[in-house]
C-alpha cells in the first residue's frame, strides 16, 4: 500500500534549473515504491514510511508494511513512529536559537547557565555537551534489561537527581579529546533550557518548534500516541521480529529520547531549518562545522547533529537507533539547494542500519548527486543476486559511470562491504570484498577485509592465507 503526491509536484520541480532537480527520475514514485518493497524483503522491516523532498517540494511520500504485525494493521504516511533519539535534534535547535540570539556562548562553561551542575563539570563548555565530547559518565546502567540509576531501583526520580548520579561517575576521558555518545550530555542541555526559560522542556519545545510549525503529530512517550496511529516497536533477534518491549524514558529525559513523530512532521521541521525559520541559515552553516578534537581528528557531531561530508554535500541529521533516520543534505550553502530524506520504521528482523535505509532512497531519488549512495545500492543488489554476467555489467559501471573518483572507489566499495556484512550477513558481503580484491589486487586493505570476512564465516585456513597475502602486500607498498 503506497500513497504518493500528485505528479504536479514533480513537474514543478523540473522547472527548477538545478542539477539536482534534473537528476530526479521521471518515475520516481514507482522506483521508490519498489525500493521500499526491496528493503522490506532484504531486511525484514515490519512497517515503514518514507518522505523525500527537494528545495521545499515533497517529491514522494510512501508507506508499506504493518504498523503492528500482531494485528496486521497497515503502516501509512500518517503513522506515528517512535523516533527516540531524534529528540536531540529539537534540543539542539532550541540551544542553537539561543546561540543565534546571543544568549548562549557555545564556548562558555555550561555552568554559566546552569549553576547547579556537579562541581566537576563546571569548566566543561556547552559545545562539548552538545557534541558528546564532554567526557562525562552516564546517568543509568542497563540492569536486567532495565534502565537503573545508581542508588535507585529504577532511573533517578528527577533531573537534579539524574545529573547528580552522572556527576558522581568518573570522567570517561579528557573533555574535547574524543567522542562518547551519552544521554547525560543532553540532560545538561535540558537543564540549560529549563533554567533559561523557567518552564519544563516539553513546554519550551512546543512553544518554539512544534506549535509554530504545526507539528501536530509529534509528542513524547508512547502513551501520548493514539493507538490507531501508533507503530508498535519491534526488534530483530536471530533474524526474526519480536516486540521490543521498551521501558518508557522518564519525562526529564524527553530532551534526548522518546520522541514520537511522522514523516510529515519531520519534514516540516527540517524544511523550517533549511529556510531559516527557526535559526538563521548563516548561523546553522557555521554551527554545522566539525569540532576539532584535542586527541586529533574531527568530531562527527556538529552541534549535536550527526554530520558527514560526501559527494560535495554536507549531510546532517540523526537516527533513533536502527529504526529511523532524518537527513538534510546541502551543497555549499542552504540557499544553493537542499534535500530532505526521512525514513521511519518500527523495526527490522536484521536491525538494519538506518543510514543504509536512507541512502537507498538517496540512490533512487538522485543517483547523480549522491554517487556513494548509488554505489552502495548497486553493490547490495549484486551481493544478494549477482552472478558472473551481473558482475561484468557492475565492473563496467564502476569504471565508467560510478561518479566516484578512482582514488576513492576502493575505500567506498570496502565501506559498503562492511555495511552489507552488518545488515545482511557475512556471506553476501564476501562477494563485495572479493570483487574489491579483483579490482584492486595490490591493495593490502582489500585483502585484509576479505580475510576478515572469511574468518567470521569460520573459514580459518582461507582467512590465514589471505591475511598473509595482505601482510605481504603491506610490506612491499611504498
GROMACS .gro file of C-alpha atoms in nm:
model
  478
    1UNK     CA    1   0.000   0.000   0.000
    2UNK     CA    2   0.151   0.326  -0.112
    3UNK     CA    3   0.047   0.689  -0.120
    4UNK     CA    4   0.228   0.939  -0.338
    5UNK     CA    5   0.183   1.307  -0.415
    6UNK     CA    6   0.046   1.440  -0.738
    7UNK     CA    7   0.264   1.445  -1.046
    8UNK     CA    8   0.226   1.821  -1.050
    9UNK     CA    9   0.486   1.845  -0.775
   10UNK     CA   10   0.735   1.666  -0.994
   11UNK     CA   11   0.656   1.897  -1.285
   12UNK     CA   12   0.710   2.197  -1.060
   13UNK     CA   13   1.041   2.059  -0.951
   14UNK     CA   14   1.160   2.006  -1.307
   15UNK     CA   15   1.112   2.377  -1.366
   16UNK     CA   16   1.394   2.435  -1.115
   17UNK     CA   17   1.722   2.480  -1.306
   18UNK     CA   18   1.944   2.295  -1.058
   19UNK     CA   19   2.139   1.982  -1.147
   20UNK     CA   20   1.971   1.806  -0.856
   21UNK     CA   21   1.626   1.861  -1.000
   22UNK     CA   22   1.722   1.738  -1.346
   23UNK     CA   23   1.864   1.425  -1.189
   24UNK     CA   24   1.529   1.318  -1.039
   25UNK     CA   25   1.390   1.017  -1.231
   26UNK     CA   26   1.054   1.086  -1.402
   27UNK     CA   27   0.907   0.767  -1.250
   28UNK     CA   28   1.040   0.841  -0.902
   29UNK     CA   29   0.724   0.729  -0.719
   30UNK     CA   30   0.728   0.388  -0.886
   31UNK     CA   31   1.101   0.345  -0.824
   32UNK     CA   32   1.076   0.437  -0.458
   33UNK     CA   33   0.773   0.211  -0.410
   34UNK     CA   34   0.988  -0.071  -0.545
   35UNK     CA   35   1.281   0.029  -0.324
   36UNK     CA   36   1.066   0.021  -0.012
   37UNK     CA   37   0.945  -0.326  -0.104
   38UNK     CA   38   1.302  -0.441  -0.171
   39UNK     CA   39   1.411  -0.306   0.168
   40UNK     CA   40   1.126  -0.488   0.342
   41UNK     CA   41   1.232  -0.815   0.182
   42UNK     CA   42   1.605  -0.766   0.239
   43UNK     CA   43   1.596  -0.657   0.599
   44UNK     CA   44   1.265  -0.790   0.729
   45UNK     CA   45   1.120  -0.444   0.802
   46UNK     CA   46   0.791  -0.455   0.991
   47UNK     CA   47   0.643  -0.126   0.874
   48UNK     CA   48   0.789   0.189   0.722
   49UNK     CA   49   0.710   0.538   0.599
   50UNK     CA   50   0.937   0.748   0.379
   51UNK     CA   51   0.946   1.107   0.259
   52UNK     CA   52   1.179   1.267   0.005
   53UNK     CA   53   1.181   1.641  -0.066
   54UNK     CA   54   1.396   1.881  -0.266
   55UNK     CA   55   1.407   2.259  -0.223
   56UNK     CA   56   1.082   2.263  -0.031
   57UNK     CA   57   0.889   2.039  -0.272
   58UNK     CA   58   0.780   1.697  -0.147
   59UNK     CA   59   0.866   1.453  -0.424
   60UNK     CA   60   0.745   1.140  -0.255
   61UNK     CA   61   0.557   1.011   0.047
   62UNK     CA   62   0.505   0.640   0.077
   63UNK     CA   63   0.442   0.368   0.331
   64UNK     CA   64   0.437  -0.010   0.335
   65UNK     CA   65   0.419  -0.299   0.576
   66UNK     CA   66   0.247  -0.311   0.913
   67UNK     CA   67   0.250  -0.061   1.197
   68UNK     CA   68   0.151  -0.355   1.418
   69UNK     CA   69   0.236  -0.700   1.282
   70UNK     CA   70   0.038  -0.861   1.566
   71UNK     CA   71  -0.289  -0.721   1.428
   72UNK     CA   72  -0.168  -0.667   1.068
   73UNK     CA   73  -0.263  -0.301   1.093
   74UNK     CA   74  -0.104  -0.130   0.792
   75UNK     CA   75   0.153   0.147   0.811
   76UNK     CA   76   0.063   0.474   0.639
   77UNK     CA   77   0.234   0.807   0.593
   78UNK     CA   78   0.029   0.930   0.892
   79UNK     CA   79   0.153   0.653   1.121
   80UNK     CA   80   0.335   0.783   1.429
   81UNK     CA   81   0.668   0.612   1.486
   82UNK     CA   82   0.893   0.602   1.792
   83UNK     CA   83   1.181   0.824   1.678
   84UNK     CA   84   1.369   0.804   2.010
   85UNK     CA   85   1.700   0.996   1.990
   86UNK     CA   86   1.584   1.217   1.705
   87UNK     CA   87   1.453   1.414   2.005
   88UNK     CA   88   1.808   1.550   2.033
   89UNK     CA   89   1.755   1.746   1.712
   90UNK     CA   90   1.482   1.950   1.878
   91UNK     CA   91   1.701   2.012   2.183
   92UNK     CA   92   1.998   2.111   1.970
   93UNK     CA   93   1.779   2.350   1.771
   94UNK     CA   94   1.647   2.516   2.089
   95UNK     CA   95   2.006   2.570   2.205
   96UNK     CA   96   2.108   2.700   1.860
   97UNK     CA   97   1.826   2.953   1.882
   98UNK     CA   98   1.980   3.091   2.200
   99UNK     CA   99   2.321   3.099   2.032
  100UNK     CA  100   2.168   3.280   1.734
  101UNK     CA  101   2.017   3.539   1.971
  102UNK     CA  102   2.349   3.591   2.150
  103UNK     CA  103   2.211   3.449   2.475
  104UNK     CA  104   2.435   3.140   2.490
  105UNK     CA  105   2.804   3.108   2.403
  106UNK     CA  106   2.892   2.754   2.299
  107UNK     CA  107   3.249   2.804   2.415
  108UNK     CA  108   3.145   2.921   2.762
  109UNK     CA  109   3.117   2.678   3.054
  110UNK     CA  110   2.768   2.533   3.078
  111UNK     CA  111   2.781   2.619   3.450
  112UNK     CA  112   2.742   2.986   3.349
  113UNK     CA  113   2.385   2.899   3.251
  114UNK     CA  114   2.322   2.610   3.492
  115UNK     CA  115   2.496   2.696   3.821
  116UNK     CA  116   2.369   2.377   3.990
  117UNK     CA  117   2.575   2.145   3.770
  118UNK     CA  118   2.808   1.900   3.950
  119UNK     CA  119   3.124   2.083   4.052
  120UNK     CA  120   3.347   1.853   3.846
  121UNK     CA  121   3.169   1.973   3.531
  122UNK     CA  122   3.196   2.347   3.592
  123UNK     CA  123   3.466   2.404   3.330
  124UNK     CA  124   3.304   2.198   3.052
  125UNK     CA  125   3.182   2.408   2.761
  126UNK     CA  126   2.829   2.396   2.623
  127UNK     CA  127   2.968   2.280   2.286
  128UNK     CA  128   3.117   1.967   2.443
  129UNK     CA  129   2.784   1.864   2.592
  130UNK     CA  130   2.614   1.921   2.255
  131UNK     CA  131   2.878   1.723   2.066
  132UNK     CA  132   2.914   1.433   2.312
  133UNK     CA  133   3.278   1.528   2.368
  134UNK     CA  134   3.233   1.625   2.734
  135UNK     CA  135   3.373   1.301   2.876
  136UNK     CA  136   3.103   1.275   3.145
  137UNK     CA  137   2.956   0.943   3.254
  138UNK     CA  138   2.601   0.816   3.205
  139UNK     CA  139   2.308   0.861   3.445
  140UNK     CA  140   2.194   0.499   3.423
  141UNK     CA  141   2.313   0.146   3.357
  142UNK     CA  142   2.138  -0.144   3.189
  143UNK     CA  143   2.047  -0.393   3.463
  144UNK     CA  144   1.829  -0.699   3.391
  145UNK     CA  145   1.717  -0.534   3.068
  146UNK     CA  146   1.607  -0.220   3.256
  147UNK     CA  147   1.750   0.129   3.295
  148UNK     CA  148   1.868   0.177   3.654
  149UNK     CA  149   2.043   0.479   3.806
  150UNK     CA  150   2.298   0.407   4.075
  151UNK     CA  151   2.135   0.421   4.418
  152UNK     CA  152   1.780   0.378   4.284
  153UNK     CA  153   1.558   0.083   4.194
  154UNK     CA  154   1.491   0.242   3.854
  155UNK     CA  155   1.607   0.560   3.688
  156UNK     CA  156   1.664   0.864   3.907
  157UNK     CA  157   1.333   1.032   4.007
  158UNK     CA  158   1.404   1.377   3.861
  159UNK     CA  159   1.650   1.577   3.657
  160UNK     CA  160   1.854   1.704   3.951
  161UNK     CA  161   1.897   1.351   4.086
  162UNK     CA  162   1.993   1.218   3.742
  163UNK     CA  163   2.260   1.486   3.700
  164UNK     CA  164   2.393   1.404   4.044
  165UNK     CA  165   2.422   1.035   3.952
  166UNK     CA  166   2.610   1.118   3.631
  167UNK     CA  167   2.826   1.371   3.815
  168UNK     CA  168   2.935   1.111   4.069
  169UNK     CA  169   3.072   0.884   3.794
  170UNK     CA  170   3.437   0.927   3.697
  171UNK     CA  171   3.515   1.122   3.382
  172UNK     CA  172   3.548   0.885   3.087
  173UNK     CA  173   3.814   1.089   2.905
  174UNK     CA  174   3.958   1.441   2.891
  175UNK     CA  175   3.695   1.687   2.772
  176UNK     CA  176   3.725   1.760   2.400
  177UNK     CA  177   3.968   1.478   2.329
  178UNK     CA  178   3.723   1.228   2.176
  179UNK     CA  179   3.356   1.136   2.144
  180UNK     CA  180   3.132   0.914   2.353
  181UNK     CA  181   2.759   0.927   2.287
  182UNK     CA  182   2.598   0.983   2.625
  183UNK     CA  183   2.237   1.063   2.710
  184UNK     CA  184   2.352   1.258   3.015
  185UNK     CA  185   2.500   1.525   2.786
  186UNK     CA  186   2.150   1.619   2.680
  187UNK     CA  187   2.026   1.626   3.038
  188UNK     CA  188   2.264   1.920   3.083
  189UNK     CA  189   2.114   2.093   2.780
  190UNK     CA  190   1.764   2.023   2.909
  191UNK     CA  191   1.863   2.186   3.237
  192UNK     CA  192   2.010   2.483   3.047
  193UNK     CA  193   1.688   2.537   2.854
  194UNK     CA  194   1.464   2.498   3.158
  195UNK     CA  195   1.680   2.739   3.358
  196UNK     CA  196   1.673   2.998   3.080
  197UNK     CA  197   1.301   2.981   3.005
  198UNK     CA  198   1.179   2.896   3.354
  199UNK     CA  199   0.945   2.622   3.234
  200UNK     CA  200   0.956   2.246   3.161
  201UNK     CA  201   1.132   2.125   2.849
  202UNK     CA  202   0.820   1.996   2.665
  203UNK     CA  203   0.651   2.335   2.701
  204UNK     CA  204   0.959   2.507   2.555
  205UNK     CA  205   0.975   2.271   2.257
  206UNK     CA  206   0.603   2.303   2.191
  207UNK     CA  207   0.605   2.683   2.205
  208UNK     CA  208   0.919   2.736   1.999
  209UNK     CA  209   0.905   2.449   1.747
  210UNK     CA  210   0.601   2.221   1.744
  211UNK     CA  211   0.322   2.480   1.755
  212UNK     CA  212   0.472   2.737   1.512
  213UNK     CA  213   0.540   2.459   1.259
  214UNK     CA  214   0.207   2.283   1.320
  215UNK     CA  215   0.380   1.959   1.407
  216UNK     CA  216   0.055   1.827   1.549
  217UNK     CA  217   0.157   1.460   1.531
  218UNK     CA  218   0.477   1.499   1.735
  219UNK     CA  219   0.494   1.431   2.109
  220UNK     CA  220   0.694   1.238   2.367
  221UNK     CA  221   0.627   0.897   2.517
  222UNK     CA  222   0.434   0.607   2.365
  223UNK     CA  223   0.141   0.683   2.595
  224UNK     CA  224   0.087   1.014   2.412
  225UNK     CA  225   0.014   0.842   2.078
  226UNK     CA  226  -0.339   0.737   1.975
  227UNK     CA  227  -0.346   0.358   1.947
  228UNK     CA  228  -0.495   0.368   1.598
  229UNK     CA  229  -0.193   0.561   1.467
  230UNK     CA  230   0.090   0.409   1.670
  231UNK     CA  231   0.365   0.199   1.515
  232UNK     CA  232   0.446  -0.077   1.765
  233UNK     CA  233   0.826  -0.106   1.808
  234UNK     CA  234   0.990  -0.435   1.711
  235UNK     CA  235   1.345  -0.560   1.725
  236UNK     CA  236   1.532  -0.830   1.540
  237UNK     CA  237   1.658  -1.137   1.722
  238UNK     CA  238   1.811  -1.435   1.542
  239UNK     CA  239   1.675  -1.295   1.218
  240UNK     CA  240   1.316  -1.274   1.344
  241UNK     CA  241   1.097  -0.986   1.456
  242UNK     CA  242   0.985  -0.970   1.815
  243UNK     CA  243   0.819  -0.693   2.020
  244UNK     CA  244   1.077  -0.453   2.158
  245UNK     CA  245   0.901  -0.415   2.497
  246UNK     CA  246   1.097  -0.098   2.574
  247UNK     CA  247   1.075   0.084   2.906
  248UNK     CA  248   0.950   0.441   2.875
  249UNK     CA  249   1.202   0.714   2.940
  250UNK     CA  250   1.141   0.949   3.234
  251UNK     CA  251   0.981   1.282   3.148
  252UNK     CA  252   1.305   1.467   3.220
  253UNK     CA  253   1.471   1.253   2.950
  254UNK     CA  254   1.249   1.380   2.672
  255UNK     CA  255   1.521   1.618   2.561
  256UNK     CA  256   1.722   1.318   2.448
  257UNK     CA  257   1.472   1.035   2.383
  258UNK     CA  258   1.115   0.907   2.341
  259UNK     CA  259   1.017   1.136   2.054
  260UNK     CA  260   0.708   1.020   1.862
  261UNK     CA  261   0.656   1.163   1.514
  262UNK     CA  262   0.557   1.122   1.149
  263UNK     CA  263   0.744   1.169   0.823
  264UNK     CA  264   0.537   1.481   0.752
  265UNK     CA  265   0.619   1.646   1.083
  266UNK     CA  266   0.990   1.574   1.048
  267UNK     CA  267   0.979   1.724   0.701
  268UNK     CA  268   0.818   2.041   0.840
  269UNK     CA  269   1.095   2.065   1.098
  270UNK     CA  270   1.381   2.017   0.852
  271UNK     CA  271   1.224   2.249   0.594
  272UNK     CA  272   1.190   2.520   0.859
  273UNK     CA  273   1.556   2.485   0.949
  274UNK     CA  274   1.670   2.489   0.587
  275UNK     CA  275   1.480   2.811   0.519
  276UNK     CA  276   1.585   2.999   0.830
  277UNK     CA  277   1.250   2.991   1.009
  278UNK     CA  278   1.395   2.851   1.334
  279UNK     CA  279   1.760   2.960   1.322
  280UNK     CA  280   1.931   3.189   1.072
  281UNK     CA  281   2.081   2.980   0.795
  282UNK     CA  282   2.419   3.154   0.829
  283UNK     CA  283   2.424   3.050   1.194
  284UNK     CA  284   2.333   2.691   1.104
  285UNK     CA  285   2.602   2.667   0.839
  286UNK     CA  286   2.859   2.791   1.091
  287UNK     CA  287   2.739   2.554   1.364
  288UNK     CA  288   2.729   2.255   1.130
  289UNK     CA  289   3.108   2.262   1.100
  290UNK     CA  290   3.312   1.982   1.259
  291UNK     CA  291   3.460   2.027   1.603
  292UNK     CA  292   3.836   1.969   1.610
  293UNK     CA  293   3.921   1.723   1.886
  294UNK     CA  294   4.230   1.768   2.101
  295UNK     CA  295   4.304   1.399   2.054
  296UNK     CA  296   4.324   1.450   1.679
  297UNK     CA  297   4.066   1.440   1.404
  298UNK     CA  298   3.718   1.585   1.383
  299UNK     CA  299   3.401   1.517   1.574
  300UNK     CA  300   3.129   1.366   1.355
  301UNK     CA  301   2.872   1.552   1.567
  302UNK     CA  302   2.826   1.918   1.478
  303UNK     CA  303   2.622   2.093   1.748
  304UNK     CA  304   2.470   1.753   1.814
  305UNK     CA  305   2.384   1.671   1.452
  306UNK     CA  306   2.535   1.356   1.304
  307UNK     CA  307   2.737   1.512   1.021
  308UNK     CA  308   2.906   1.362   0.715
  309UNK     CA  309   3.053   1.522   0.405
  310UNK     CA  310   3.019   1.318   0.089
  311UNK     CA  311   2.979   1.389  -0.283
  312UNK     CA  312   3.024   1.759  -0.216
  313UNK     CA  313   2.729   1.764   0.024
  314UNK     CA  314   2.710   1.837   0.393
  315UNK     CA  315   2.465   1.582   0.532
  316UNK     CA  316   2.324   1.645   0.878
  317UNK     CA  317   2.065   1.457   1.081
  318UNK     CA  318   2.021   1.193   1.346
  319UNK     CA  319   1.897   0.841   1.394
  320UNK     CA  320   1.675   0.683   1.654
  321UNK     CA  321   1.860   0.358   1.699
  322UNK     CA  322   1.850   0.129   1.397
  323UNK     CA  323   1.488   0.208   1.315
  324UNK     CA  324   1.467   0.569   1.197
  325UNK     CA  325   1.673   0.849   1.049
  326UNK     CA  326   1.620   1.203   0.922
  327UNK     CA  327   1.875   1.370   0.696
  328UNK     CA  328   1.915   1.715   0.545
  329UNK     CA  329   2.173   1.747   0.267
  330UNK     CA  330   2.301   2.067   0.107
  331UNK     CA  331   2.593   2.162  -0.113
  332UNK     CA  332   2.788   2.470  -0.013
  333UNK     CA  333   2.507   2.671   0.140
  334UNK     CA  334   2.142   2.602   0.216
  335UNK     CA  335   2.047   2.876  -0.030
  336UNK     CA  336   2.208   2.677  -0.312
  337UNK     CA  337   1.960   2.393  -0.268
  338UNK     CA  338   1.888   2.114  -0.025
  339UNK     CA  339   1.738   1.766   0.005
  340UNK     CA  340   1.533   1.615   0.287
  341UNK     CA  341   1.514   1.240   0.349
  342UNK     CA  342   1.304   1.092   0.630
  343UNK     CA  343   1.290   0.715   0.678
  344UNK     CA  344   1.087   0.583   0.972
  345UNK     CA  345   1.038   0.215   1.059
  346UNK     CA  346   0.916   0.025   1.362
  347UNK     CA  347   1.198  -0.227   1.342
  348UNK     CA  348   1.353  -0.491   1.119
  349UNK     CA  349   1.446  -0.856   1.163
  350UNK     CA  350   1.807  -0.774   1.077
  351UNK     CA  351   1.824  -0.447   1.274
  352UNK     CA  352   1.933  -0.277   0.954
  353UNK     CA  353   2.137   0.042   0.982
  354UNK     CA  354   1.911   0.343   0.941
  355UNK     CA  355   2.182   0.514   0.735
  356UNK     CA  356   2.167   0.227   0.484
  357UNK     CA  357   1.790   0.272   0.454
  358UNK     CA  358   1.816   0.648   0.396
  359UNK     CA  359   2.094   0.603   0.141
  360UNK     CA  360   1.882   0.356  -0.054
  361UNK     CA  361   1.630   0.638  -0.112
  362UNK     CA  362   1.907   0.885  -0.199
  363UNK     CA  363   2.033   0.638  -0.459
  364UNK     CA  364   1.691   0.629  -0.624
  365UNK     CA  365   1.598   0.997  -0.595
  366UNK     CA  366   1.925   1.147  -0.720
  367UNK     CA  367   2.195   0.892  -0.810
  368UNK     CA  368   2.400   1.153  -0.993
  369UNK     CA  369   2.400   1.382  -0.691
  370UNK     CA  370   2.474   1.105  -0.441
  371UNK     CA  371   2.701   0.856  -0.621
  372UNK     CA  372   2.824   0.696  -0.298
  373UNK     CA  373   2.463   0.606  -0.212
  374UNK     CA  374   2.410   0.476  -0.566
  375UNK     CA  375   2.724   0.263  -0.533
  376UNK     CA  376   2.604   0.117  -0.205
  377UNK     CA  377   2.267   0.024  -0.355
  378UNK     CA  378   2.419  -0.138  -0.663
  379UNK     CA  379   2.664  -0.338  -0.457
  380UNK     CA  380   2.388  -0.452  -0.222
  381UNK     CA  381   2.185  -0.578  -0.518
  382UNK     CA  382   2.491  -0.757  -0.653
  383UNK     CA  383   2.567  -0.912  -0.315
  384UNK     CA  384   2.219  -1.061  -0.296
  385UNK     CA  385   2.154  -1.167  -0.654
  386UNK     CA  386   2.464  -1.113  -0.862
  387UNK     CA  387   2.615  -1.371  -1.097
  388UNK     CA  388   2.903  -1.357  -1.347
  389UNK     CA  389   2.701  -1.157  -1.602
  390UNK     CA  390   2.586  -0.902  -1.344
  391UNK     CA  391   2.944  -0.872  -1.218
  392UNK     CA  392   3.055  -0.788  -1.568
  393UNK     CA  393   2.799  -0.508  -1.600
  394UNK     CA  394   2.882  -0.387  -1.250
  395UNK     CA  395   3.251  -0.367  -1.336
  396UNK     CA  396   3.169  -0.165  -1.647
  397UNK     CA  397   2.954   0.075  -1.445
  398UNK     CA  398   3.225   0.112  -1.180
  399UNK     CA  399   3.487   0.201  -1.438
  400UNK     CA  400   3.273   0.438  -1.643
  401UNK     CA  401   2.967   0.570  -1.463
  402UNK     CA  402   3.002   0.543  -1.085
  403UNK     CA  403   3.067   0.916  -1.043
  404UNK     CA  404   3.325   0.839  -0.772
  405UNK     CA  405   3.690   0.934  -0.819
  406UNK     CA  406   3.912   0.634  -0.886
  407UNK     CA  407   4.126   0.709  -0.582
  408UNK     CA  408   3.815   0.690  -0.359
  409UNK     CA  409   3.642   0.392  -0.516
  410UNK     CA  410   3.832   0.116  -0.339
  411UNK     CA  411   3.756   0.264   0.003
  412UNK     CA  412   3.391   0.321  -0.090
  413UNK     CA  413   3.346  -0.040  -0.203
  414UNK     CA  414   3.515  -0.162   0.114
  415UNK     CA  415   3.289   0.053   0.335
  416UNK     CA  416   2.982  -0.084   0.157
  417UNK     CA  417   3.109  -0.436   0.216
  418UNK     CA  418   3.110  -0.375   0.590
  419UNK     CA  419   2.761  -0.221   0.577
  420UNK     CA  420   2.634  -0.527   0.391
  421UNK     CA  421   2.809  -0.752   0.640
  422UNK     CA  422   2.632  -0.580   0.928
  423UNK     CA  423   2.290  -0.563   0.761
  424UNK     CA  424   2.276  -0.885   0.563
  425UNK     CA  425   2.548  -1.113   0.697
  426UNK     CA  426   2.896  -1.231   0.604
  427UNK     CA  427   2.812  -1.445   0.303
  428UNK     CA  428   2.663  -1.167   0.086
  429UNK     CA  429   2.941  -0.929   0.196
  430UNK     CA  430   3.201  -1.181   0.087
  431UNK     CA  431   3.108  -1.119  -0.277
  432UNK     CA  432   3.174  -0.746  -0.241
  433UNK     CA  433   3.507  -0.790  -0.065
  434UNK     CA  434   3.613  -1.045  -0.329
  435UNK     CA  435   3.516  -0.802  -0.605
  436UNK     CA  436   3.732  -0.535  -0.442
  437UNK     CA  437   4.038  -0.760  -0.442
  438UNK     CA  438   3.977  -0.836  -0.809
  439UNK     CA  439   3.957  -0.465  -0.887
  440UNK     CA  440   4.250  -0.371  -0.661
  441UNK     CA  441   4.475  -0.679  -0.643
  442UNK     CA  442   4.768  -0.489  -0.490
  443UNK     CA  443   4.566  -0.339  -0.202
  444UNK     CA  444   4.663  -0.483   0.135
  445UNK     CA  445   4.348  -0.337   0.287
  446UNK     CA  446   4.116  -0.507   0.035
  447UNK     CA  447   4.273  -0.848   0.104
  448UNK     CA  448   4.261  -0.789   0.479
  449UNK     CA  449   3.887  -0.718   0.466
  450UNK     CA  450   3.827  -1.029   0.258
  451UNK     CA  451   4.031  -1.234   0.507
  452UNK     CA  452   3.833  -1.091   0.798
  453UNK     CA  453   3.506  -1.189   0.634
  454UNK     CA  454   3.627  -1.546   0.574
  455UNK     CA  455   3.738  -1.563   0.937
  456UNK     CA  456   3.392  -1.452   1.052
  457UNK     CA  457   3.247  -1.738   0.846
  458UNK     CA  458   3.474  -1.983   1.031
  459UNK     CA  459   3.691  -2.046   0.724
  460UNK     CA  460   4.019  -2.022   0.911
  461UNK     CA  461   4.250  -2.177   0.655
  462UNK     CA  462   4.136  -1.942   0.381
  463UNK     CA  463   4.143  -1.645   0.618
  464UNK     CA  464   4.501  -1.719   0.730
  465UNK     CA  465   4.616  -1.743   0.370
  466UNK     CA  466   4.454  -1.412   0.280
  467UNK     CA  467   4.586  -1.240   0.594
  468UNK     CA  468   4.934  -1.350   0.492
  469UNK     CA  469   4.881  -1.208   0.143
  470UNK     CA  470   4.764  -0.879   0.292
  471UNK     CA  471   5.068  -0.855   0.519
  472UNK     CA  472   5.299  -0.927   0.227
  473UNK     CA  473   5.145  -0.651   0.018
  474UNK     CA  474   5.164  -0.410   0.311
  475UNK     CA  475   5.539  -0.472   0.343
  476UNK     CA  476   5.601  -0.401  -0.025
  477UNK     CA  477   5.377  -0.094  -0.051
  478UNK     CA  478   5.557   0.243  -0.058
   0.00000   0.00000   0.00000
